[in-house]
PDB file of C-alpha atoms and ligand atoms in Angstrom:
ATOM      1  CA  UNK A1116     -41.288 -51.176 -32.995  1.00  0.00           C
ATOM      2  CA  UNK A1117     -42.572 -53.040 -35.871  1.00  0.00           C
ATOM      3  CA  UNK A1118     -39.600 -54.820 -37.705  1.00  0.00           C
ATOM      4  CA  UNK A1119     -39.726 -56.887 -41.066  1.00  0.00           C
ATOM      5  CA  UNK A1120     -37.141 -60.104 -41.423  1.00  0.00           C
ATOM      6  CA  UNK A1121     -37.071 -60.496 -45.093  1.00  0.00           C
ATOM      7  CA  UNK A1122     -35.328 -63.510 -45.109  1.00  0.00           C
ATOM      8  CA  UNK A1123     -34.780 -66.555 -46.832  1.00  0.00           C
ATOM      9  CA  UNK A1124     -34.860 -68.948 -42.924  1.00  0.00           C
ATOM     10  CA  UNK A1125     -38.237 -67.758 -41.031  1.00  0.00           C
ATOM     11  CA  UNK A1126     -37.838 -70.690 -38.988  1.00  0.00           C
ATOM     12  CA  UNK A1127     -33.835 -69.769 -37.839  1.00  0.00           C
ATOM     13  CA  UNK A1128     -35.838 -66.648 -35.180  1.00  0.00           C
ATOM     14  CA  UNK A1129     -38.117 -68.236 -33.814  1.00  0.00           C
ATOM     15  CA  UNK A1130     -36.496 -69.224 -31.051  1.00  0.00           C
ATOM     16  CA  UNK A1131     -34.187 -65.786 -30.138  1.00  0.00           C
ATOM     17  CA  UNK A1132     -37.845 -64.066 -30.170  1.00  0.00           C
ATOM     18  CA  UNK A1133     -39.865 -65.525 -27.995  1.00  0.00           C
ATOM     19  CA  UNK A1134     -37.987 -66.283 -25.005  1.00  0.00           C
ATOM     20  CA  UNK A1135     -36.913 -63.719 -22.656  1.00  0.00           C
ATOM     21  CA  UNK A1136     -37.115 -60.442 -22.988  1.00  0.00           C
ATOM     22  CA  UNK A1137     -37.856 -60.255 -26.357  1.00  0.00           C
ATOM     23  CA  UNK A1138     -40.182 -62.821 -25.706  1.00  0.00           C
ATOM     24  CA  UNK A1139     -42.532 -60.461 -22.910  1.00  0.00           C
ATOM     25  CA  UNK A1140     -41.695 -57.448 -24.999  1.00  0.00           C
ATOM     26  CA  UNK A1141     -43.508 -58.841 -28.253  1.00  0.00           C
ATOM     27  CA  UNK A1142     -46.785 -60.538 -25.721  1.00  0.00           C
ATOM     28  CA  UNK A1143     -46.675 -57.358 -24.255  1.00  0.00           C
ATOM     29  CA  UNK A1144     -47.527 -55.777 -28.092  1.00  0.00           C
ATOM     30  CA  UNK A1145     -44.289 -52.951 -27.457  1.00  0.00           C
ATOM     31  CA  UNK A1146     -42.086 -54.848 -29.893  1.00  0.00           C
ATOM     32  CA  UNK A1147     -43.356 -56.489 -33.364  1.00  0.00           C
ATOM     33  CA  UNK A1148     -41.774 -58.773 -35.452  1.00  0.00           C
ATOM     34  CA  UNK A1149     -42.371 -60.037 -38.947  1.00  0.00           C
ATOM     35  CA  UNK A1150     -40.321 -62.754 -40.157  1.00  0.00           C
ATOM     36  CA  UNK A1151     -41.232 -62.268 -43.990  1.00  0.00           C
ATOM     37  CA  UNK A1152     -40.172 -65.626 -46.317  1.00  0.00           C
ATOM     38  CA  UNK A1153     -38.695 -64.262 -49.197  1.00  0.00           C
ATOM     39  CA  UNK A1154     -38.934 -67.861 -50.442  1.00  0.00           C
ATOM     40  CA  UNK A1155     -42.934 -66.902 -51.128  1.00  0.00           C
ATOM     41  CA  UNK A1156     -42.148 -64.324 -53.745  1.00  0.00           C
ATOM     42  CA  UNK A1157     -39.475 -65.902 -56.133  1.00  0.00           C
ATOM     43  CA  UNK A1158     -40.979 -65.320 -59.422  1.00  0.00           C
ATOM     44  CA  UNK A1159     -39.335 -68.760 -60.550  1.00  0.00           C
ATOM     45  CA  UNK A1160     -41.260 -72.521 -61.008  1.00  0.00           C
ATOM     46  CA  UNK A1161     -38.593 -74.458 -58.064  1.00  0.00           C
ATOM     47  CA  UNK A1162     -39.154 -70.813 -55.994  1.00  0.00           C
ATOM     48  CA  UNK A1163     -35.539 -70.762 -56.338  1.00  0.00           C
ATOM     49  CA  UNK A1164     -33.652 -67.638 -54.632  1.00  0.00           C
ATOM     50  CA  UNK A1165     -30.162 -67.844 -55.447  1.00  0.00           C
ATOM     51  CA  UNK A1166     -27.508 -68.336 -58.403  1.00  0.00           C
ATOM     52  CA  UNK A1167     -24.933 -68.369 -59.522  1.00  0.00           C
ATOM     53  CA  UNK A1168     -22.641 -65.339 -59.266  1.00  0.00           C
ATOM     54  CA  UNK A1169     -21.685 -63.239 -62.969  1.00  0.00           C
ATOM     55  CA  UNK A1170     -18.571 -63.874 -63.751  1.00  0.00           C
ATOM     56  CA  UNK A1171     -18.002 -67.049 -61.987  1.00  0.00           C
ATOM     57  CA  UNK A1172     -16.305 -67.861 -58.280  1.00  0.00           C
ATOM     58  CA  UNK A1173     -16.770 -70.072 -56.048  1.00  0.00           C
ATOM     59  CA  UNK A1174     -20.595 -70.262 -54.017  1.00  0.00           C
ATOM     60  CA  UNK A1175     -24.255 -68.648 -55.288  1.00  0.00           C
ATOM     61  CA  UNK A1176     -25.763 -64.685 -54.723  1.00  0.00           C
ATOM     62  CA  UNK A1177     -29.487 -64.019 -53.637  1.00  0.00           C
ATOM     63  CA  UNK A1178     -31.813 -62.775 -56.820  1.00  0.00           C
ATOM     64  CA  UNK A1179     -33.133 -59.435 -56.624  1.00  0.00           C
ATOM     65  CA  UNK A1180     -36.305 -60.037 -57.681  1.00  0.00           C
ATOM     66  CA  UNK A1181     -37.744 -61.425 -55.114  1.00  0.00           C
ATOM     67  CA  UNK A1182     -36.259 -59.569 -52.114  1.00  0.00           C
ATOM     68  CA  UNK A1183     -36.941 -56.479 -53.995  1.00  0.00           C
ATOM     69  CA  UNK A1184     -40.759 -57.518 -54.522  1.00  0.00           C
ATOM     70  CA  UNK A1185     -40.499 -58.430 -50.479  1.00  0.00           C
ATOM     71  CA  UNK A1186     -39.146 -55.057 -49.985  1.00  0.00           C
ATOM     72  CA  UNK A1187     -42.562 -53.641 -52.278  1.00  0.00           C
ATOM     73  CA  UNK A1188     -44.812 -56.014 -50.319  1.00  0.00           C
ATOM     74  CA  UNK A1189     -43.868 -54.827 -46.882  1.00  0.00           C
ATOM     75  CA  UNK A1190     -44.371 -51.153 -48.203  1.00  0.00           C
ATOM     76  CA  UNK A1191     -47.329 -51.433 -49.217  1.00  0.00           C
ATOM     77  CA  UNK A1192     -47.959 -53.332 -45.797  1.00  0.00           C
ATOM     78  CA  UNK A1193     -47.055 -50.094 -43.821  1.00  0.00           C
ATOM     79  CA  UNK A1194     -43.740 -50.688 -42.900  1.00  0.00           C
ATOM     80  CA  UNK A1195     -42.214 -47.251 -44.435  1.00  0.00           C
ATOM     81  CA  UNK A1196     -38.826 -47.698 -41.939  1.00  0.00           C
ATOM     82  CA  UNK A1197     -36.004 -47.521 -43.438  1.00  0.00           C
ATOM     83  CA  UNK A1198     -34.811 -50.757 -45.147  1.00  0.00           C
ATOM     84  CA  UNK A1199     -31.206 -52.416 -43.627  1.00  0.00           C
ATOM     85  CA  UNK A1200     -29.271 -55.258 -45.458  1.00  0.00           C
ATOM     86  CA  UNK A1201     -26.651 -57.046 -42.914  1.00  0.00           C
ATOM     87  CA  UNK A1202     -24.092 -57.066 -44.691  1.00  0.00           C
ATOM     88  CA  UNK A1203     -20.470 -57.242 -43.907  1.00  0.00           C
ATOM     89  CA  UNK A1204     -19.485 -53.807 -45.408  1.00  0.00           C
ATOM     90  CA  UNK A1205     -21.532 -52.072 -43.813  1.00  0.00           C
ATOM     91  CA  UNK A1206     -21.206 -49.513 -40.537  1.00  0.00           C
ATOM     92  CA  UNK A1207     -20.238 -51.299 -38.094  1.00  0.00           C
ATOM     93  CA  UNK A1208     -23.558 -51.325 -35.694  1.00  0.00           C
ATOM     94  CA  UNK A1209     -22.313 -48.653 -32.280  1.00  0.00           C
ATOM     95  CA  UNK A1210     -24.716 -47.941 -29.055  1.00  0.00           C
ATOM     96  CA  UNK A1211     -25.271 -44.972 -31.029  1.00  0.00           C
ATOM     97  CA  UNK A1212     -26.635 -46.103 -33.663  1.00  0.00           C
ATOM     98  CA  UNK A1213     -28.952 -48.472 -32.126  1.00  0.00           C
ATOM     99  CA  UNK A1214     -30.089 -46.213 -30.064  1.00  0.00           C
ATOM    100  CA  UNK A1215     -30.375 -43.426 -32.381  1.00  0.00           C
ATOM    101  CA  UNK A1216     -32.713 -46.476 -34.155  1.00  0.00           C
ATOM    102  CA  UNK A1217     -34.876 -47.005 -31.007  1.00  0.00           C
ATOM    103  CA  UNK A1218     -36.310 -43.548 -30.616  1.00  0.00           C
ATOM    104  CA  UNK A1219     -36.047 -42.066 -34.510  1.00  0.00           C
ATOM    105  CA  UNK A1220     -37.425 -45.551 -36.618  1.00  0.00           C
ATOM    106  CA  UNK A1221     -41.320 -47.033 -35.746  1.00  0.00           C
ATOM    107  CA  UNK A1222     -41.519 -49.716 -37.512  1.00  0.00           C
ATOM    108  CA  UNK A1223     -37.895 -51.052 -39.763  1.00  0.00           C
ATOM    109  CA  UNK A1224     -37.074 -54.276 -43.042  1.00  0.00           C
ATOM    110  CA  UNK A1225     -33.970 -56.058 -41.706  1.00  0.00           C
ATOM    111  CA  UNK A1226     -32.667 -57.724 -44.827  1.00  0.00           C
ATOM    112  CA  UNK A1227     -31.154 -60.952 -43.837  1.00  0.00           C
ATOM    113  CA  UNK A1228     -28.527 -61.875 -47.173  1.00  0.00           C
ATOM    114  CA  UNK A1229     -27.132 -65.778 -47.155  1.00  0.00           C
ATOM    115  CA  UNK A1230     -24.581 -67.255 -49.587  1.00  0.00           C
ATOM    116  CA  UNK A1231     -22.054 -65.230 -51.568  1.00  0.00           C
ATOM    117  CA  UNK A1232     -24.599 -61.963 -50.946  1.00  0.00           C
ATOM    118  CA  UNK A1233     -27.505 -60.579 -52.500  1.00  0.00           C
ATOM    119  CA  UNK A1234     -27.425 -58.987 -56.229  1.00  0.00           C
ATOM    120  CA  UNK A1235     -26.344 -55.260 -55.967  1.00  0.00           C
ATOM    121  CA  UNK A1236     -29.606 -54.296 -58.439  1.00  0.00           C
ATOM    122  CA  UNK A1237     -31.199 -55.097 -54.802  1.00  0.00           C
ATOM    123  CA  UNK A1238     -29.270 -53.599 -52.486  1.00  0.00           C
ATOM    124  CA  UNK A1239     -29.346 -50.411 -54.762  1.00  0.00           C
ATOM    125  CA  UNK A1240     -34.178 -50.764 -55.576  1.00  0.00           C
ATOM    126  CA  UNK A1241     -34.757 -50.907 -51.251  1.00  0.00           C
ATOM    127  CA  UNK A1242     -31.425 -51.056 -49.645  1.00  0.00           C
ATOM    128  CA  UNK A1243     -31.290 -47.541 -47.638  1.00  0.00           C
ATOM    129  CA  UNK A1244     -28.312 -48.991 -45.751  1.00  0.00           C
ATOM    130  CA  UNK A1245     -25.875 -51.734 -44.473  1.00  0.00           C
ATOM    131  CA  UNK A1246     -25.272 -52.882 -41.401  1.00  0.00           C
ATOM    132  CA  UNK A1247     -22.432 -54.484 -39.943  1.00  0.00           C
ATOM    133  CA  UNK A1248     -22.131 -56.405 -36.581  1.00  0.00           C
ATOM    134  CA  UNK A1249     -18.494 -56.915 -36.822  1.00  0.00           C
ATOM    135  CA  UNK A1250     -15.578 -57.770 -39.353  1.00  0.00           C
ATOM    136  CA  UNK A1251     -16.327 -61.467 -39.471  1.00  0.00           C
ATOM    137  CA  UNK A1252     -18.593 -63.692 -42.267  1.00  0.00           C
ATOM    138  CA  UNK A1253     -21.057 -65.144 -41.045  1.00  0.00           C
ATOM    139  CA  UNK A1254     -23.601 -67.901 -43.316  1.00  0.00           C
ATOM    140  CA  UNK A1255     -26.658 -65.785 -43.248  1.00  0.00           C
ATOM    141  CA  UNK A1256     -27.654 -62.398 -41.589  1.00  0.00           C
ATOM    142  CA  UNK A1257     -30.462 -63.568 -39.702  1.00  0.00           C
ATOM    143  CA  UNK A1258     -28.284 -63.344 -36.833  1.00  0.00           C
ATOM    144  CA  UNK A1259     -26.792 -59.894 -36.780  1.00  0.00           C
ATOM    145  CA  UNK A1260     -30.459 -59.176 -37.747  1.00  0.00           C
ATOM    146  CA  UNK A1261     -31.433 -60.458 -34.197  1.00  0.00           C
ATOM    147  CA  UNK A1262     -28.508 -58.631 -32.203  1.00  0.00           C
ATOM    148  CA  UNK A1263     -30.168 -55.567 -34.040  1.00  0.00           C
ATOM    149  CA  UNK A1264     -33.474 -56.350 -32.556  1.00  0.00           C
ATOM    150  CA  UNK A1265     -31.959 -57.230 -28.553  1.00  0.00           C
ATOM    151  CA  UNK A1266     -30.043 -53.974 -29.091  1.00  0.00           C
ATOM    152  CA  UNK A1267     -32.122 -51.930 -30.276  1.00  0.00           C
ATOM    153  CA  UNK A1268     -35.963 -53.895 -28.226  1.00  0.00           C
ATOM    154  CA  UNK A1269     -33.787 -52.333 -24.824  1.00  0.00           C
ATOM    155  CA  UNK A1270     -33.791 -49.104 -25.534  1.00  0.00           C
ATOM    156  CA  UNK A1271     -38.266 -49.349 -25.691  1.00  0.00           C
ATOM    157  CA  UNK A1272     -40.160 -47.627 -23.501  1.00  0.00           C
ATOM    158  CA  UNK A1273     -41.913 -50.643 -21.129  1.00  0.00           C
ATOM    159  CA  UNK A1274     -39.286 -53.083 -22.635  1.00  0.00           C
ATOM    160  CA  UNK A1275     -36.655 -53.460 -19.732  1.00  0.00           C
ATOM    161  CA  UNK A1276     -38.646 -53.903 -16.343  1.00  0.00           C
ATOM    162  CA  UNK A1277     -38.058 -51.460 -13.564  1.00  0.00           C
ATOM    163  CA  UNK A1278     -34.982 -54.319 -12.505  1.00  0.00           C
ATOM    164  CA  UNK A1279     -32.822 -53.312 -15.185  1.00  0.00           C
ATOM    165  CA  UNK A1280     -31.843 -50.272 -17.530  1.00  0.00           C
ATOM    166  CA  UNK A1281     -30.219 -49.147 -20.390  1.00  0.00           C
ATOM    167  CA  UNK A1282     -28.745 -46.416 -18.519  1.00  0.00           C
ATOM    168  CA  UNK A1283     -26.087 -47.606 -16.107  1.00  0.00           C
ATOM    169  CA  UNK A1284     -24.509 -50.346 -19.468  1.00  0.00           C
ATOM    170  CA  UNK A1285     -21.332 -51.445 -20.850  1.00  0.00           C
ATOM    171  CA  UNK A1286     -20.826 -48.271 -23.581  1.00  0.00           C
ATOM    172  CA  UNK A1287     -23.919 -45.967 -21.759  1.00  0.00           C
ATOM    173  CA  UNK A1288     -22.119 -43.352 -20.821  1.00  0.00           C
ATOM    174  CA  UNK A1289     -18.904 -44.561 -23.213  1.00  0.00           C
ATOM    175  CA  UNK A1290     -16.989 -47.153 -20.816  1.00  0.00           C
ATOM    176  CA  UNK A1291     -16.831 -50.884 -20.061  1.00  0.00           C
ATOM    177  CA  UNK A1292     -18.516 -52.059 -17.072  1.00  0.00           C
ATOM    178  CA  UNK A1293     -17.542 -51.762 -13.781  1.00  0.00           C
ATOM    179  CA  UNK A1294     -17.866 -55.659 -12.387  1.00  0.00           C
ATOM    180  CA  UNK A1295     -20.458 -56.916 -10.682  1.00  0.00           C
ATOM    181  CA  UNK A1296     -20.529 -58.880  -8.157  1.00  0.00           C
ATOM    182  CA  UNK A1297     -23.489 -61.351  -6.170  1.00  0.00           C
ATOM    183  CA  UNK A1298     -24.158 -64.063  -3.070  1.00  0.00           C
ATOM    184  CA  UNK A1299     -22.459 -65.770  -1.658  1.00  0.00           C
ATOM    185  CA  UNK A1300     -20.116 -63.435  -0.359  1.00  0.00           C
ATOM    186  CA  UNK A1301     -17.565 -65.812  -0.317  1.00  0.00           C
ATOM    187  CA  UNK A1302     -17.281 -68.083  -3.636  1.00  0.00           C
ATOM    188  CA  UNK A1303     -14.023 -70.766  -3.707  1.00  0.00           C
ATOM    189  CA  UNK A1304     -12.652 -67.530  -1.424  1.00  0.00           C
ATOM    190  CA  UNK A1305     -12.943 -65.408  -3.528  1.00  0.00           C
ATOM    191  CA  UNK A1306     -14.968 -62.638  -2.013  1.00  0.00           C
ATOM    192  CA  UNK A1307     -16.673 -59.839  -2.905  1.00  0.00           C
ATOM    193  CA  UNK A1308     -14.045 -55.583  -2.068  1.00  0.00           C
ATOM    194  CA  UNK A1309     -16.159 -54.510   0.434  1.00  0.00           C
ATOM    195  CA  UNK A1310     -16.916 -50.731  -0.711  1.00  0.00           C
ATOM    196  CA  UNK A1311     -19.708 -52.651  -2.741  1.00  0.00           C
ATOM    197  CA  UNK A1312     -20.721 -54.343   1.621  1.00  0.00           C
ATOM    198  CA  UNK A1313     -20.746 -50.742   2.909  1.00  0.00           C
ATOM    199  CA  UNK A1314     -24.201 -49.329   1.584  1.00  0.00           C
ATOM    200  CA  UNK A1315     -21.944 -46.194   1.057  1.00  0.00           C
ATOM    201  CA  UNK A1316     -23.345 -45.172  -2.054  1.00  0.00           C
ATOM    202  CA  UNK A1317     -21.468 -42.336  -3.023  1.00  0.00           C
ATOM    203  CA  UNK A1318     -18.104 -44.386  -2.069  1.00  0.00           C
ATOM    204  CA  UNK A1319     -20.098 -46.899  -3.741  1.00  0.00           C
ATOM    205  CA  UNK A1320     -20.181 -44.415  -6.859  1.00  0.00           C
ATOM    206  CA  UNK A1321     -16.926 -43.465  -7.426  1.00  0.00           C
ATOM    207  CA  UNK A1322     -15.504 -46.959  -6.771  1.00  0.00           C
ATOM    208  CA  UNK A1323     -17.873 -48.152 -10.003  1.00  0.00           C
ATOM    209  CA  UNK A1324     -16.464 -45.084 -12.074  1.00  0.00           C
ATOM    210  CA  UNK A1325     -12.390 -46.031 -11.158  1.00  0.00           C
ATOM    211  CA  UNK A1326     -13.123 -48.840 -12.208  1.00  0.00           C
ATOM    212  CA  UNK A1327     -14.972 -48.570 -15.681  1.00  0.00           C
ATOM    213  CA  UNK A1328     -11.874 -45.642 -16.484  1.00  0.00           C
ATOM    214  CA  UNK A1329      -9.430 -47.777 -14.996  1.00  0.00           C
ATOM    215  CA  UNK A1330     -11.845 -51.291 -17.909  1.00  0.00           C
ATOM    216  CA  UNK A1331     -11.960 -48.996 -20.696  1.00  0.00           C
ATOM    217  CA  UNK A1332      -8.469 -47.505 -20.457  1.00  0.00           C
ATOM    218  CA  UNK A1333      -6.926 -51.524 -19.959  1.00  0.00           C
ATOM    219  CA  UNK A1334      -9.055 -52.588 -23.032  1.00  0.00           C
ATOM    220  CA  UNK A1335     -10.246 -50.108 -24.880  1.00  0.00           C
ATOM    221  CA  UNK A1336      -8.997 -47.156 -25.049  1.00  0.00           C
ATOM    222  CA  UNK A1337     -10.209 -46.088 -27.876  1.00  0.00           C
ATOM    223  CA  UNK A1338     -13.021 -45.139 -26.193  1.00  0.00           C
ATOM    224  CA  UNK A1339     -11.028 -42.919 -23.657  1.00  0.00           C
ATOM    225  CA  UNK A1340     -10.301 -40.828 -26.986  1.00  0.00           C
ATOM    226  CA  UNK A1341     -11.804 -36.600 -26.131  1.00  0.00           C
ATOM    227  CA  UNK A1342     -12.595 -38.520 -22.788  1.00  0.00           C
ATOM    228  CA  UNK A1343     -10.111 -36.497 -21.097  1.00  0.00           C
ATOM    229  CA  UNK A1344     -11.533 -34.846 -18.727  1.00  0.00           C
ATOM    230  CA  UNK A1345     -13.598 -37.657 -17.654  1.00  0.00           C
ATOM    231  CA  UNK A1346     -11.025 -39.039 -15.266  1.00  0.00           C
TER     232      UNK A1346
HETATM  233  C1  4FV B1833     -22.365 -60.146 -41.463  1.00  0.00           C
HETATM  234  C2  4FV B1833     -22.046 -59.032 -40.745  1.00  0.00           C
HETATM  235  C3  4FV B1833     -22.403 -60.762 -41.903  1.00  0.00           C
HETATM  236  C4  4FV B1833     -22.365 -62.587 -45.545  1.00  0.00           C
HETATM  237  C5  4FV B1833     -22.160 -63.228 -45.742  1.00  0.00           C
HETATM  238  C6  4FV B1833     -24.274 -63.259 -45.306  1.00  0.00           C
HETATM  239  C7  4FV B1833     -23.082 -62.556 -44.071  1.00  0.00           C
HETATM  240  C8  4FV B1833     -23.605 -63.176 -45.865  1.00  0.00           C
HETATM  241  N1  4FV B1833     -24.183 -59.331 -41.486  1.00  0.00           N
HETATM  242  N2  4FV B1833     -22.133 -58.514 -40.339  1.00  0.00           N
HETATM  243  N3  4FV B1833     -20.637 -59.497 -39.880  1.00  0.00           N
HETATM  244  N4  4FV B1833     -23.059 -61.579 -43.194  1.00  0.00           N
HETATM  245  O1  4FV B1833     -21.200 -61.973 -42.132  1.00  0.00           O
HETATM  246  O2  4FV B1833     -24.181 -57.945 -41.214  1.00  0.00           O
HETATM  247  O3  4FV B1833     -25.069 -63.178 -47.130  1.00  0.00           O
END
């Protein structure tokens, strides 16, 4: 998977993208992420990429020209996939959408906004889809872009080692995840459920499923709609 991240703060990306699973995936060539500095495409003398909003109001708006030129340049360089604009107006990202992107796309352009957002004409001209990571407002689209990259990368073949699987986890079966325990057996007087120490995999599976259903019913009953038969 090749991803071009269009941002005016490319330095925000490096830390996350060079650590842990994402860092290893990039070293192994399973994931290629390129930070593209939108400012470099600004035709303005001082290379600025924002201006005052028409109609007044607080804050600044990112200008269309550098964004459109940066996307068109990325397309000429082989990024023919979807251009996704990270924005609170977008459809909220879900595990289902993450899995779809991982399976269907082999390259992506992620546009990161800042300030009050970007000129609507840039969205009309080059954005295929707006995606939100949740109903809250951030200072920029970089963190949402990194969230999407992290979530998608986990579904790319070879990214998660044998020990890790994207299968039996929260939302994978549409349920929240069962409680996890590891050594020591007793911590501050708190013990581990006996069934997990029993070695009886059928009982362990049954306990984990029961726990996942119980926690999902308590915390996210919405996830159980249409799953009545799952008890
Ligand atoms: C956001 C979100 C988000 C809004 C104004 C960047 C900021 C600034 N993006 N999911 N929530 N973006 O808050 O994706 O342009």
